């Protein structure tokens, strides 16, 4: 039995009976049947349905946002923004997928030669709880428009969100079997992925989960895309616009109560502006409104589970024991963790070298560009970095030196349907979004006609 528990008040919200082995096989069979028909649909037909899904998300965004708020404690205003972003990605692919997957003609010795992009079939998506709608839709919108169908294994604590996502597609009129969520545990993933009907897998989650799934997919010779953890640096140079940089860094670290793979998790400050920046940053952190996630004014809610808050608490305390200084915060109560800032954080501390998935950030000072790059790259992850400077030449010169999937100048790292999203190193491989994302789960077929 899977249960959804409200992390703010610990009330059991929903219970879900896990699928039997027979049920799982029936779902896979249904997906296979749907895939055979769905791939024959024209782009205009698929687009019309995805536009309806976008309209449904907009129409009932309050209903869907409430589920997110209840299940994982996301503040309601941020939950609504998540639903609106899901509508955006649906609209983007409804409009652009045909162009992204149009035949690519190449001049050769043949009378006609080109590359066509054809769907793989059934794709398994293993998704996390922190953005329970967005993570799914950024997979589903391009996958469906490419002619694939989806099987969703969602995180166990957000099964109602998974159910509601399926409802969005049903309300939009998608054929039965195009998108199904499976009420199953992690122990079933290997069996599902090994089924010959399932052609590929995408996972957003932790390094251990990604490693396990990639190993299974590799053994089965099936395509996989992994979006894993991150420990993004926020690099503030001496010439940065400090007021703007402070505001951006607050959003980068503390939105979604800090529970984001692309959150800014390490604050690297040039020693010339470190004190001024820290003073202004602390004032903003102390003004963040904590409280009931259902309250429209709440910015910091609770973490999704108490064990996650305890893990963050340990990282903070262990770093403090090693010499870091808590400037504000540090208190935990149940699943709530107070917005926390630590100074004097060094490379050997948990707050620097581990991924911190919650509302805590450590400050590390640097003396020059070389040291800034060195500190930023001193991590096993490589998802993204934010650089704050008013010197365009410096920014463009430094961009190639950062070992990251994305470099944002004077902005927080964020996903955008128009841009590819993904990382390097233990942050994963493959890309989501843009034309790069939709082409991950297609057969790039070479066609050569000599007549």
Coordinates of C-alpha atoms in Angstrom, one line a residue, residues 79 88 134 136 171 191-192 198 234 262 302 313 317 322 327 350 369 373 387 391 407 444 450:
X79 CA 2.6 24.9 -6.9
X88 CA 3.8 26.1 -21.3
X134 CA 6.7 19.5 -14.0
X136 CA 6.6 14.4 -15.7
X171 CA -9.7 14.9 -19.8
X191 CA 11.0 -6.3 -14.4
X192 CA 9.2 -3.5 -16.2
X198 CA 9.5 -1.2 -23.1
X234 CA 26.5 30.9 -7.2
X262 CA 19.3 23.0 -10.0
X302 CA 8.1 22.2 5.0
X313 CA 20.2 18.9 9.8
X317 CA 25.7 20.2 12.2
X322 CA 34.2 21.2 11.3
X327 CA 24.8 33.0 10.7
X350 CA 29.4 18.2 3.9
X369 CA 38.9 34.1 -11.1
X373 CA 36.5 28.3 -11.1
X387 CA 28.0 33.7 -12.5
X391 CA 32.0 42.3 -17.3
X407 CA 26.1 28.3 -17.4
X444 CA 17.1 8.6 -36.3
X450 CA 19.2 5.6 -55.5

